[in-house]
CSV table of C-alpha atoms and ligand atoms in Angstrom, one decimal:
chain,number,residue,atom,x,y,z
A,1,UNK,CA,-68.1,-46.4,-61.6
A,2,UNK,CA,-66.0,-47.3,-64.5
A,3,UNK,CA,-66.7,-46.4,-68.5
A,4,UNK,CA,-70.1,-46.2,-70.3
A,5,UNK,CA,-71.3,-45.7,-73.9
A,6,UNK,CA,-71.9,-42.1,-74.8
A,7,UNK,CA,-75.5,-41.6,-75.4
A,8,UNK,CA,-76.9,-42.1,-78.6
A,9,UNK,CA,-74.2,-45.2,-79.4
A,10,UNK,CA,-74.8,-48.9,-78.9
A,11,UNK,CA,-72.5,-52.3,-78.0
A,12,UNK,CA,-74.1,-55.0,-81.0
A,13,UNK,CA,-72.7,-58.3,-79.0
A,14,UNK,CA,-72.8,-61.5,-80.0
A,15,UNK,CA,-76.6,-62.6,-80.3
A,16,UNK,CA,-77.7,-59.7,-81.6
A,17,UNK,CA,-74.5,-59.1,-84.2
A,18,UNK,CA,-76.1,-61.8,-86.3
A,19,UNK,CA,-78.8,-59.9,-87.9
A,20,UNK,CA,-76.6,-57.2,-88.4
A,21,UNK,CA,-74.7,-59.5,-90.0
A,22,UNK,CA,-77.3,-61.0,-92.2
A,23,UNK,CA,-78.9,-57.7,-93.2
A,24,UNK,CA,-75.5,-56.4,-94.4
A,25,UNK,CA,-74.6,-60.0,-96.1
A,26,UNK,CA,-78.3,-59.2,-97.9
A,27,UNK,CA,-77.2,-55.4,-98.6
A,28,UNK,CA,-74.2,-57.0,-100.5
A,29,UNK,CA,-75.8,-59.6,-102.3
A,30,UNK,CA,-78.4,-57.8,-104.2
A,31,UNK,CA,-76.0,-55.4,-105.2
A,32,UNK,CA,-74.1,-57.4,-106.3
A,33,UNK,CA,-77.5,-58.9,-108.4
A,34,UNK,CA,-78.1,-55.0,-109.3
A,35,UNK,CA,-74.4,-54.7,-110.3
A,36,UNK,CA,-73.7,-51.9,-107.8
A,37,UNK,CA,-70.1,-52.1,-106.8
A,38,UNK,CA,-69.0,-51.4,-102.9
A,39,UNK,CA,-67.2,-48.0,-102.3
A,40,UNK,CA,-65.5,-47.1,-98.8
A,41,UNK,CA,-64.6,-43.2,-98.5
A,42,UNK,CA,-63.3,-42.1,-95.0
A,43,UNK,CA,-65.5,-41.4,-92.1
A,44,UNK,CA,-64.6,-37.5,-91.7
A,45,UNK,CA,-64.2,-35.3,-94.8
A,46,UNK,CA,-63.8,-31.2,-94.6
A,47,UNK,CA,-66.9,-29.6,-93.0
A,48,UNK,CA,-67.1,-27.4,-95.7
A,49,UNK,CA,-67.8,-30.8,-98.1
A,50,UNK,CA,-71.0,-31.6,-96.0
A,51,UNK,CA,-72.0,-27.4,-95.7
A,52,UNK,CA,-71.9,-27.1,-99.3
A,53,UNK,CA,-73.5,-31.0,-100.0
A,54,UNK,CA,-76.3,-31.2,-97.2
A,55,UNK,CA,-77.0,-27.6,-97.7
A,56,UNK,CA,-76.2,-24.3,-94.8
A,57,UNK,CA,-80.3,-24.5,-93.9
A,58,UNK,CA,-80.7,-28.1,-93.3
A,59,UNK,CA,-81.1,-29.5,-89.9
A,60,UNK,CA,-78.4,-31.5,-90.1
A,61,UNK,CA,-75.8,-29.0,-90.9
A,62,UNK,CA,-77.5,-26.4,-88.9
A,63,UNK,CA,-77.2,-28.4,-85.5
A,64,UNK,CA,-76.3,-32.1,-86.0
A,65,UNK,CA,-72.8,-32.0,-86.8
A,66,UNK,CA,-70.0,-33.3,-85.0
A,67,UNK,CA,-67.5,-31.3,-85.9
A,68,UNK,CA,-63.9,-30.0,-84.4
A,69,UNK,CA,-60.8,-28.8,-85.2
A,70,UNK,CA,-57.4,-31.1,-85.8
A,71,UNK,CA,-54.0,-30.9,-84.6
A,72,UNK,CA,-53.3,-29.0,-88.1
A,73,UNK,CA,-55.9,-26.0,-87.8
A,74,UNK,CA,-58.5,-28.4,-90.4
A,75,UNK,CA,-62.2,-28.4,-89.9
A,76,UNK,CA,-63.3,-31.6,-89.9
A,77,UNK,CA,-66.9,-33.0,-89.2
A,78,UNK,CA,-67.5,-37.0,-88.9
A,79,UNK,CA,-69.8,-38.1,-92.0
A,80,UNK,CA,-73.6,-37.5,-91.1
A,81,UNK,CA,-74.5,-39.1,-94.3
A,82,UNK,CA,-72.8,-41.0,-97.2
A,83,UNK,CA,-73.7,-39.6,-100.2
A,84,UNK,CA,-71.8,-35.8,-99.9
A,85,UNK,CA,-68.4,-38.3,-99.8
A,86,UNK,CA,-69.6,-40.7,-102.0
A,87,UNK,CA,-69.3,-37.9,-104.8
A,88,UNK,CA,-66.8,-36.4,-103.6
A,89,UNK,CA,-64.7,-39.6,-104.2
A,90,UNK,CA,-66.1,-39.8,-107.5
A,91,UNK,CA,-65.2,-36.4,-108.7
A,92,UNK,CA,-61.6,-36.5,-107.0
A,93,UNK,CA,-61.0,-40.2,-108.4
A,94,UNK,CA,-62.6,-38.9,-111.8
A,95,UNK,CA,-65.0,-41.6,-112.5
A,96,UNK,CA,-67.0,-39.9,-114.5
A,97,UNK,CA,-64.6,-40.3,-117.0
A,98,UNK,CA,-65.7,-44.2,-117.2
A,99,UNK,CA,-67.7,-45.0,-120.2
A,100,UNK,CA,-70.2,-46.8,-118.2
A,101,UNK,CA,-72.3,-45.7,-115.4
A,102,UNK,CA,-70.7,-45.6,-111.8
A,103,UNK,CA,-73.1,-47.6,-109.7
A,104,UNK,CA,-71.6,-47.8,-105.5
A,105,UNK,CA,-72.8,-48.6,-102.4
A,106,UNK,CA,-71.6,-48.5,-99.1
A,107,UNK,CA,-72.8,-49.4,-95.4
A,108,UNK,CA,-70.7,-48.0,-92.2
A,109,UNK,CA,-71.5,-45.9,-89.5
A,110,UNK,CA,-72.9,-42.0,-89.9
A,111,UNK,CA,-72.9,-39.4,-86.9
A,112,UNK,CA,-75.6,-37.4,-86.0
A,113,UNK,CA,-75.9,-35.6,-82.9
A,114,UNK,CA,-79.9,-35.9,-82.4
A,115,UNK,CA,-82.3,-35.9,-79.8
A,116,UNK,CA,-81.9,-39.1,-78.0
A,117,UNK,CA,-85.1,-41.4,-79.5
A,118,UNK,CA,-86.3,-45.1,-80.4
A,119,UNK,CA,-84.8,-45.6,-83.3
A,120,UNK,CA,-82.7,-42.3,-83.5
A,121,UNK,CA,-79.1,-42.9,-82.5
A,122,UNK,CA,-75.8,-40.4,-82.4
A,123,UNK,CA,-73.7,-42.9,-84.1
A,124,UNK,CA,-76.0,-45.1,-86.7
A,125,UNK,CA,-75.2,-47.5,-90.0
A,126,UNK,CA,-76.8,-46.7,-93.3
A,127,UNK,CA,-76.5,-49.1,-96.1
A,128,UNK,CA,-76.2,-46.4,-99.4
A,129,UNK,CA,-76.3,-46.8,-103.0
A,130,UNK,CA,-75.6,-44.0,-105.6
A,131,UNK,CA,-76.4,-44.0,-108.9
A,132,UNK,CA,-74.0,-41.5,-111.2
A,133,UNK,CA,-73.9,-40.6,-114.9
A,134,UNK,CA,-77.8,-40.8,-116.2
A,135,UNK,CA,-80.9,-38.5,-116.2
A,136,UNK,CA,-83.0,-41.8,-117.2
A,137,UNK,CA,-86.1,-42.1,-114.8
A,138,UNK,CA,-85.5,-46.1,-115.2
A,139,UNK,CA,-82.8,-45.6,-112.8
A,140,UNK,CA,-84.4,-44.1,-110.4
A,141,UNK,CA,-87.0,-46.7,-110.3
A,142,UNK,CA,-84.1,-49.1,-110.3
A,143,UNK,CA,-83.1,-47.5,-107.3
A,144,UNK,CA,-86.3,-47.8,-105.0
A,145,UNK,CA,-86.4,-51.3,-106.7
A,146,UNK,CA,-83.4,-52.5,-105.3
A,147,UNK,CA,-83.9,-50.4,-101.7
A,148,UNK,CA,-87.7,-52.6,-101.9
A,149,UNK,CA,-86.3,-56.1,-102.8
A,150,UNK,CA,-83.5,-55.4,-99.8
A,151,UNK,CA,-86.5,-54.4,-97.3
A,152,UNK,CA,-88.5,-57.6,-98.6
A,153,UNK,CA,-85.7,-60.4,-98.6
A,154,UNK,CA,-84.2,-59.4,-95.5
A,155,UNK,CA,-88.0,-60.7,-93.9
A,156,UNK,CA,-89.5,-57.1,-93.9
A,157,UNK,CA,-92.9,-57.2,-94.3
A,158,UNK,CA,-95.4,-53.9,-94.6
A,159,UNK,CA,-93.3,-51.5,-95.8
A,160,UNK,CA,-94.6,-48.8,-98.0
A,161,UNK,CA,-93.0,-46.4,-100.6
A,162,UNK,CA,-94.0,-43.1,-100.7
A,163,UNK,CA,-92.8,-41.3,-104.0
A,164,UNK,CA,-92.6,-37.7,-104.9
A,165,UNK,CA,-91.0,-35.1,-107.2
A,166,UNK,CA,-89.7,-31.7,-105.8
A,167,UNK,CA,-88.9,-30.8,-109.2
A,168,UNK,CA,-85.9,-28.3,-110.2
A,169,UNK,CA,-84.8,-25.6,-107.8
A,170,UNK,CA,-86.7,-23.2,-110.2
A,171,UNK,CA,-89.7,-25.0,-109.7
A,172,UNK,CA,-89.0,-25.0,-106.0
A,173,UNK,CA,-88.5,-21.3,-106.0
A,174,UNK,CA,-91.4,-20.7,-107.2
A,175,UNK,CA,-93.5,-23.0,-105.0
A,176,UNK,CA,-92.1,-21.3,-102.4
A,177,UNK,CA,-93.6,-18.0,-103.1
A,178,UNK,CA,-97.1,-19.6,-103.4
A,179,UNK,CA,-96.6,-21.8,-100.4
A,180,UNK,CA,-95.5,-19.3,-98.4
A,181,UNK,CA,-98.7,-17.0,-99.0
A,182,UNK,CA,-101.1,-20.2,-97.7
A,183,UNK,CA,-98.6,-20.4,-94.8
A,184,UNK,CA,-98.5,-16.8,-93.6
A,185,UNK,CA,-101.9,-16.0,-91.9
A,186,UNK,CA,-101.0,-19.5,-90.3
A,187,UNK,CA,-97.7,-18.4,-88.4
A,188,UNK,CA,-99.0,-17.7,-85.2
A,189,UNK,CA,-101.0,-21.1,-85.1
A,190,UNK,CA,-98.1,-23.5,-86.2
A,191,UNK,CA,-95.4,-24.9,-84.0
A,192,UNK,CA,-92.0,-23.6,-82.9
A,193,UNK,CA,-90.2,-25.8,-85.7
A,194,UNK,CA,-92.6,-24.8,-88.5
A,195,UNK,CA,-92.3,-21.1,-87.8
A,196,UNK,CA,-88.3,-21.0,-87.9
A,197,UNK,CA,-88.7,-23.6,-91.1
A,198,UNK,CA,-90.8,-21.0,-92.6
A,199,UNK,CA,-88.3,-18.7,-92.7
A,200,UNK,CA,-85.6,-21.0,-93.7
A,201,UNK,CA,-86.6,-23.9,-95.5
A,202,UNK,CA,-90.7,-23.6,-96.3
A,203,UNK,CA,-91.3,-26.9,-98.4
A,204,UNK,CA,-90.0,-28.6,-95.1
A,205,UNK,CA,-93.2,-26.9,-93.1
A,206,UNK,CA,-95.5,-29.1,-94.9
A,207,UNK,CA,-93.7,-32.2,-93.2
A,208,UNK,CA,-94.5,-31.8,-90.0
A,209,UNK,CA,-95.9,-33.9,-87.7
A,210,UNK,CA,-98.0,-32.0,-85.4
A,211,UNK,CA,-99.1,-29.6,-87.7
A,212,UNK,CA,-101.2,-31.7,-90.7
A,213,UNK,CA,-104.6,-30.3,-89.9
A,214,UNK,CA,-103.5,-26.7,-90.4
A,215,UNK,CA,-102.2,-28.1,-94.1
A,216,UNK,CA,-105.8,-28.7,-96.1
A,217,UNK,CA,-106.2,-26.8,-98.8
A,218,UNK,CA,-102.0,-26.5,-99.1
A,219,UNK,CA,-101.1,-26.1,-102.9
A,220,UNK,CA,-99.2,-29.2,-104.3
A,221,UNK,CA,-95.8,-28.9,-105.5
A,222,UNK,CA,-96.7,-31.7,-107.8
A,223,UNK,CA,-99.3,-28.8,-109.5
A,224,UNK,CA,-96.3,-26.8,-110.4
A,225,UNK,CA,-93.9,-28.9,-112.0
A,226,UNK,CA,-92.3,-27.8,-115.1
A,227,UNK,CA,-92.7,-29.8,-118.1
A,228,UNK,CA,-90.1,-32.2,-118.1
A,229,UNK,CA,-90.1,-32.8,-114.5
A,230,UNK,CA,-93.8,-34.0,-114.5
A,231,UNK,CA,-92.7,-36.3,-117.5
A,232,UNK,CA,-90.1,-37.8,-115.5
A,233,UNK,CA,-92.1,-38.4,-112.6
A,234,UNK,CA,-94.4,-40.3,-114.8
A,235,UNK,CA,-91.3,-42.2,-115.8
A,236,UNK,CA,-90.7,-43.0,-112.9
A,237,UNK,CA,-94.4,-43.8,-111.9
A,238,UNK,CA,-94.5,-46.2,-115.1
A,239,UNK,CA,-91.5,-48.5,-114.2
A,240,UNK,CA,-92.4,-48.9,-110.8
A,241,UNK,CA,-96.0,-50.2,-112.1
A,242,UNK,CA,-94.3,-52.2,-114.6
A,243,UNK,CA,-92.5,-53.9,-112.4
A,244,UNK,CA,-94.9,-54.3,-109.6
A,245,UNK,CA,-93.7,-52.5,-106.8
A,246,UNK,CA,-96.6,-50.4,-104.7
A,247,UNK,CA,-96.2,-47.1,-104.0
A,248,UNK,CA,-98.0,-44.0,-102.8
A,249,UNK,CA,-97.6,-40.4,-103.9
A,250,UNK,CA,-97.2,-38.2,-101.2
A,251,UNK,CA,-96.8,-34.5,-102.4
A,252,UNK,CA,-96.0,-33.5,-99.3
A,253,UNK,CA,-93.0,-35.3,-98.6
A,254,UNK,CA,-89.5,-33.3,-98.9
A,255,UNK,CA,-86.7,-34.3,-97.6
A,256,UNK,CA,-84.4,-33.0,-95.1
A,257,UNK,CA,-81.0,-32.6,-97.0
A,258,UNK,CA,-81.0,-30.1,-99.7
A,259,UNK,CA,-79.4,-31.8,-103.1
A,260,UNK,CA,-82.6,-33.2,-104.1
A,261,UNK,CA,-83.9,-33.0,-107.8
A,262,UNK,CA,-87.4,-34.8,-109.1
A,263,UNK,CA,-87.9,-37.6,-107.4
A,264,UNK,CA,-87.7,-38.3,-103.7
A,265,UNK,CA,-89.0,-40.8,-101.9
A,266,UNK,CA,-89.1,-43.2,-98.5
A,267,UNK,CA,-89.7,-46.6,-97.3
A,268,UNK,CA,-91.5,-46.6,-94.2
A,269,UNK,CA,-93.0,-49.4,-91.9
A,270,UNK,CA,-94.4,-49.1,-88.2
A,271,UNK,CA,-92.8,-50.6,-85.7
A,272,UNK,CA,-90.1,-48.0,-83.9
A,273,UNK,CA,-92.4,-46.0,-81.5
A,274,UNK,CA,-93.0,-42.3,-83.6
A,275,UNK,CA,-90.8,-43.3,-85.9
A,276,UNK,CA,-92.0,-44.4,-89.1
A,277,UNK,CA,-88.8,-43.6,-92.2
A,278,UNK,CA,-85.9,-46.4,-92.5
A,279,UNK,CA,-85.3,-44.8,-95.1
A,280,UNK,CA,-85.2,-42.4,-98.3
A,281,UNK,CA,-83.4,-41.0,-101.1
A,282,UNK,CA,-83.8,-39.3,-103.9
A,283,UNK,CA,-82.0,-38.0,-107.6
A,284,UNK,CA,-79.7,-35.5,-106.4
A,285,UNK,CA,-78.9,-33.7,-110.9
A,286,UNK,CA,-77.0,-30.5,-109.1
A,287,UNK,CA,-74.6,-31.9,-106.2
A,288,UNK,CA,-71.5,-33.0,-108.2
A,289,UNK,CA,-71.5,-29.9,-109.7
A,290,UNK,CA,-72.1,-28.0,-106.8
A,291,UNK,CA,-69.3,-29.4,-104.7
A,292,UNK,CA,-66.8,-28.8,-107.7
A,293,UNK,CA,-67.4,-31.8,-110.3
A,294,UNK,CA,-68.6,-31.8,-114.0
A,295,UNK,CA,-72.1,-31.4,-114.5
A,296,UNK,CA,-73.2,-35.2,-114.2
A,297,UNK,CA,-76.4,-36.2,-112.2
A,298,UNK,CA,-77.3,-39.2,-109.4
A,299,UNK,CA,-79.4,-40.7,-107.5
A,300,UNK,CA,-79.5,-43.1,-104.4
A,301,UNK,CA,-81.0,-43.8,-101.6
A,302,UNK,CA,-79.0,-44.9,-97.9
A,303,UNK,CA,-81.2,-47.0,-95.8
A,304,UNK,CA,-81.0,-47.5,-91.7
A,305,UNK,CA,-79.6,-50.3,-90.4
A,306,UNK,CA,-80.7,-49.7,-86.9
A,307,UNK,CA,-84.2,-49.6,-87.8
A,308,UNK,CA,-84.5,-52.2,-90.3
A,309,UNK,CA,-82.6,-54.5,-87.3
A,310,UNK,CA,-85.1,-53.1,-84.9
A,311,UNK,CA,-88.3,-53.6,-86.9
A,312,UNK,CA,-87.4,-57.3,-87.8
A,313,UNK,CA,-86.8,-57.5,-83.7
A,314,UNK,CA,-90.7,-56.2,-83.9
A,315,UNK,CA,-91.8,-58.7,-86.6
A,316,UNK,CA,-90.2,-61.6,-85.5
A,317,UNK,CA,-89.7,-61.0,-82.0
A,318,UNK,CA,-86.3,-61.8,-80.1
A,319,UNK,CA,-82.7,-63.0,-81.2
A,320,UNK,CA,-81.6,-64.4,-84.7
A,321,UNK,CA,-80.6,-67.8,-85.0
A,322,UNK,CA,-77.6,-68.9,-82.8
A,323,UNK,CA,-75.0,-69.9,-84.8
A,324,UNK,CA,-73.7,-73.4,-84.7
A,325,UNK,CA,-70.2,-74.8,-84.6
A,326,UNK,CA,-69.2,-77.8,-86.0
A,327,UNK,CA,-67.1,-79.7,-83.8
A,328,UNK,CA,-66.1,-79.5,-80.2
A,329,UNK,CA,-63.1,-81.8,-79.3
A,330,UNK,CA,-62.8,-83.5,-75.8
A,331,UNK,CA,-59.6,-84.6,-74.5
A,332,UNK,CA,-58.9,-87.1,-71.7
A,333,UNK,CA,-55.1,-87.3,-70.5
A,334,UNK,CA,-51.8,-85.6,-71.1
A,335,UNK,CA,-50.9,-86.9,-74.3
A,336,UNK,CA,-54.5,-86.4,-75.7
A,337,UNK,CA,-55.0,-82.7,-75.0
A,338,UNK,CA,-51.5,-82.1,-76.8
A,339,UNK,CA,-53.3,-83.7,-79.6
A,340,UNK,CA,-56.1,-81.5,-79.9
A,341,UNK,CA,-54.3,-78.5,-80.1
A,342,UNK,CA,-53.2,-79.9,-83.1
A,343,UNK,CA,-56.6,-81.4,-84.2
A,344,UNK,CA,-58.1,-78.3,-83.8
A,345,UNK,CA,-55.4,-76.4,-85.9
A,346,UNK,CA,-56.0,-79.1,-89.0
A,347,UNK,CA,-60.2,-78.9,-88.4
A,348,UNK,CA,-59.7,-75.0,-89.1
A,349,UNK,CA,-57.5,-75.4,-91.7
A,350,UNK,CA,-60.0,-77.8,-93.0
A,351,UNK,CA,-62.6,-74.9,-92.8
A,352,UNK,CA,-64.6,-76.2,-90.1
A,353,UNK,CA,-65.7,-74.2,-86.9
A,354,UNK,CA,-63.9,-75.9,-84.0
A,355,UNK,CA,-63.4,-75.1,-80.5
A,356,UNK,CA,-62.2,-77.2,-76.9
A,357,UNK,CA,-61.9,-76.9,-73.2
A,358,UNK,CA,-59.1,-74.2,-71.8
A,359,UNK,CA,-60.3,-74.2,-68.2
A,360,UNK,CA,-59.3,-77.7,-67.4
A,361,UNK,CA,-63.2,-78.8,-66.9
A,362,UNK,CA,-64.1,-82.3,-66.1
A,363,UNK,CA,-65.8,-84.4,-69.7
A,364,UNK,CA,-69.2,-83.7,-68.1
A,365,UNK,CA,-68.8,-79.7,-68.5
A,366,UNK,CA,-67.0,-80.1,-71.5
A,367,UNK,CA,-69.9,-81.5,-73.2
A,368,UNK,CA,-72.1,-78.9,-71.1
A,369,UNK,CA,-69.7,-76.1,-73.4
A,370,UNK,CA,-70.2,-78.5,-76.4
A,371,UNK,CA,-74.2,-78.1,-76.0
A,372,UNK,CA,-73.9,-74.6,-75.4
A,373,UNK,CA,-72.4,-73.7,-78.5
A,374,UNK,CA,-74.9,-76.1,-80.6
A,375,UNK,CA,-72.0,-78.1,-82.1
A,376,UNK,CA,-72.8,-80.5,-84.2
A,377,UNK,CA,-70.5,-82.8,-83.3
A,378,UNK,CA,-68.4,-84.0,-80.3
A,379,UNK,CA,-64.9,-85.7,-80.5
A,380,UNK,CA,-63.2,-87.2,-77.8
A,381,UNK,CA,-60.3,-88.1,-77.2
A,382,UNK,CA,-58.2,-90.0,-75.0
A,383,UNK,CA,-55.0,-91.5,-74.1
A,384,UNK,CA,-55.7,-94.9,-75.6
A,385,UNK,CA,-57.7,-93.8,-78.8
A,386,UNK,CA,-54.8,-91.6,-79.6
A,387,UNK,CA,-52.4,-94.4,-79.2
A,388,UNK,CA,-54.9,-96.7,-82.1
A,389,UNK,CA,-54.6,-93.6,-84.2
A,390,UNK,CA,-58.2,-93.2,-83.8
A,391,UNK,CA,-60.8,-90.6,-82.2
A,392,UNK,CA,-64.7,-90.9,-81.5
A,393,UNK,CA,-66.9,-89.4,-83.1
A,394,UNK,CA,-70.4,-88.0,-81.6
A,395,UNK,CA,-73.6,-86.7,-83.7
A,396,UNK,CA,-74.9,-84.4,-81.4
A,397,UNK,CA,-78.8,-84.4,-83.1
A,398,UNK,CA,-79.1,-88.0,-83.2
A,399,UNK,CA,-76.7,-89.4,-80.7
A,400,UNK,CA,-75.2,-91.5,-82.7
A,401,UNK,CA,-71.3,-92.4,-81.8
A,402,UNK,CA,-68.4,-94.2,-83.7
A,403,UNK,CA,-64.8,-94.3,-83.9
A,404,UNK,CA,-63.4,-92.5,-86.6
A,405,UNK,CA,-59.6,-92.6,-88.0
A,406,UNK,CA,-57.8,-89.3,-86.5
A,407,UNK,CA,-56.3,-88.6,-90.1
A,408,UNK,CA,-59.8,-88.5,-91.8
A,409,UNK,CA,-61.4,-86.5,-88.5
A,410,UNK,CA,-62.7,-83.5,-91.2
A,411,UNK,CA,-63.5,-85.4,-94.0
A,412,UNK,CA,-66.1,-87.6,-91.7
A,413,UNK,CA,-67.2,-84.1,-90.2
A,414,UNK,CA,-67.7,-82.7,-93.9
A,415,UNK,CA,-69.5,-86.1,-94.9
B,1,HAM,P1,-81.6,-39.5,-94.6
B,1,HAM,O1,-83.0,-39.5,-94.8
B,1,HAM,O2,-81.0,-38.3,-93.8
B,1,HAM,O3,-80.9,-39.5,-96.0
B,1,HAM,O4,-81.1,-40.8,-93.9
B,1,HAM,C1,-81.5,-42.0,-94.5
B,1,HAM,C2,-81.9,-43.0,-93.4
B,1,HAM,O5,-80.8,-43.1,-92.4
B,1,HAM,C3,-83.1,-42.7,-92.6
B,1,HAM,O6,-84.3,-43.0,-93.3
B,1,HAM,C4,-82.9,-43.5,-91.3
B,1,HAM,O7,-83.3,-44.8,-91.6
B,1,HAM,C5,-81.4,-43.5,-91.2
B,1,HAM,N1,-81.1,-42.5,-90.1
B,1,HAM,C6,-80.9,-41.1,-90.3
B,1,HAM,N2,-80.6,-40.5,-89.1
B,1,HAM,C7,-80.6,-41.5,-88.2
B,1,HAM,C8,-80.4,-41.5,-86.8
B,1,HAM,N3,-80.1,-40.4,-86.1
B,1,HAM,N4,-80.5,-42.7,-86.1
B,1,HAM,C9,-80.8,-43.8,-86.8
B,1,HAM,N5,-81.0,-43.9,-88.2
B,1,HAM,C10,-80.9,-42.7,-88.8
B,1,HAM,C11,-79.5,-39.5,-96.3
B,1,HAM,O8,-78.7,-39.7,-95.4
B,1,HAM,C12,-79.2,-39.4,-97.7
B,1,HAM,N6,-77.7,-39.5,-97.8
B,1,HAM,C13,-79.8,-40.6,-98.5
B,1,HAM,C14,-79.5,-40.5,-99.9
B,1,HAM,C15,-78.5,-41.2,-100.6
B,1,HAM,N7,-80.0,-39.7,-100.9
B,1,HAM,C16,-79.5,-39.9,-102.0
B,1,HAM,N8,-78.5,-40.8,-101.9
């Protein structure tokens, strides 16, 4: 029966490439407008980088990992998120030692091995930014800012931000105690995933899906934040209000990786089944110093591809725009078709799209292919045009048809 895709991974072809292709040509864009600056680290690092990074209890780490062994005895697990790497690059390359702020993004593929869902693949794309160097809540802000101008240029419409502050692990250790005694008496009543979470990861709990309606009464984590972490998620409150981007607090939102610090948050739309995050992020002040760096602080945020492609898909319904070529060329006789090979090298050069016939077709299918790829203009050629030095020219829109000089073909195509 041949060779399929292993589950969870996807073939983009052409006609649905092109929103990939315009949602990463936005990604780049307005980071280059935010003066973020791409980074691309390599898509395996030690497994120990991602165990000490995502954190031993998290889901991911726990079961989600693709990991294996190399030829050289290494333990090696492909990236199931960018930002473990991200800082590890900047640590190894020292660029903390830049007087300015390190500001990267990156989009390329992550690896999770999940349950198979709408909009939950094995092998997905997250576009990433990280922040590095500065404990000021404008940054933060700047960072949901840019993540919500993204969502909102690339056509998105309807997605929300939901904003939260999980404060320092002290604070967190002592939330867990007092969320813990709510939880108890509730063991026997909550699911499968909520009891084991309990005992592993108890902020987590209160994330559940199934299990809201056992959560009233649940004390707030946003009631026990230190001093300076409730001043910061104020901060951070402020600048988003200042600069008019909507948000919702939602004290019950933690996230599932470990490095977090104050503020977390995620951008979520409907649209992709049960699925409701495309995506989140968060100021992550202990993880360059826990996986070996100086003590300097971040924050970022990395973003689905695959479900920002797919809700568009929702929102606008079917395939992006096809994309047009320029010219097709037509040749008629021997002497012609030697032409166009040349034609079409000198077109390219030119930097038009260009493409002819390799099948031998009669002029009718030709101009069949022509239509099919939406050129915008036809050229044909033939024995006795080439001979004059000349070549007609054919709008495709409006019909219109003239003979042009064959040494001025682009410039009449350019106009
Ligand atoms: P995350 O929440 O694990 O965070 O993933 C971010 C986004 O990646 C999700 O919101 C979702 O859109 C997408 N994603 C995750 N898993 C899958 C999957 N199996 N299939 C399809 N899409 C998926 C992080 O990865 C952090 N590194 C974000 C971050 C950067 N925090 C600070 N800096």
């Amino acid at each position: 029966m041949g060779f399929q895709k292993m589950p969870g991974t996807q073939d983009l072809l052409p006609g649905q490439v092109e929103r990939w292709q315009f949602v990463e040509s936005k990604a780049r864009e307005i980071c280059r407008r935010f003066n973020f600056r791409e980074i691309r680290t390599p898509m395996f690092e030690s497994t120990d980088l991602f165990r000490r990074g995502v954190g031993e209890t998290t889901d991911i780490v726990e079961k989600e990992m693709y990991t294996f062994e190399d030829r050289g005895g290494r333990s090696l697990t492909l990236r199931p998120e960018g930002t473990a790497g991200v800082v590890r690059a900047y640590v190894e390359n020292k660029m903390y030692g830049e007087p300015d702020l390190t500001k990267l993004y990156y989009i390329g593929p992550m690896f999770r091995y999940e349950r198979q869902q709408a909009g939950r693949y094995r092998q997905f794309h997250q576009f990433g930014v990280e922040a590095l160097g500065s404990v000021d809540p404008a940054l933060d802000a700047e960072v949901i800012a840019l993540g919500y101008t993204f969502y909102t240029e690339v056509g998105l419409r309807d997605v929300r931000v939901e904003i939260n502050s999980v404060g320092t692990p002290e604070v967190r250790a002592a939330f867990r105690g007092k969320l813990l005694e709510f939880l108890e008496p509730k063991r026997s009543v909550l699911c499968k995933d909520c009891q084991s979470r309990m005992d592993r990861n108890p902020l987590r709990v209160l994330d559940c899906k199934h299990d809201q309606h056992h959560f009233e009464g649940a004390p707030s984590i946003l009631d026990s934040l230190d001093e300076a972490s409730s001043r910061h998620f104020e901060k951070v409150k402020q600048h988003l209000s200042d600069m008019d981007i909507p948000y919702d607090i939602n004290s019950r939102l933690v996230r599932g990786l470990d490095y977090y610090t104050n503020t977390a948050f995620e951008f979520k739309a409907e649209g992709i089944g049960a699925i409701d995050t495309i995506g989140g992020g968060g100021r992550y002040n202990g993880l360059v110093g826990e996986i070996g760096g100086p003590d300097q602080p971040g924050v970022g945020f990395g973003l689905g591809i695959e479900r920002t492609v797919m809700i568009l898909e929702h929102q606008q319904g079917g395939e992006a725009a096809k994309p047009r070529i320029d010219v097709y060329l037509v040749a008629l006789g021997e002497a012609a078709e030697r032409e166009t090979v040349k034609q079409l090298q000198l077109l390219r050069q030119a930097g038009l799209s260009a493409e002819r016939d390799y099948q031998g077709r009669k002029m009718k299918a030709q101009m069949k292919s022509a239509d099919r790829y939406a050129a915008r203009y036809t050229a044909i050629l033939g024995d006795d045009e080439l001979a004059a030095g000349q070549i007609s020219l054919k709008e495709m829109d409006t019909g219109e048809q003239r003979m042009v000089p064959l040494a001025s073909l682009a410039s009449e195509i350019k106009g």
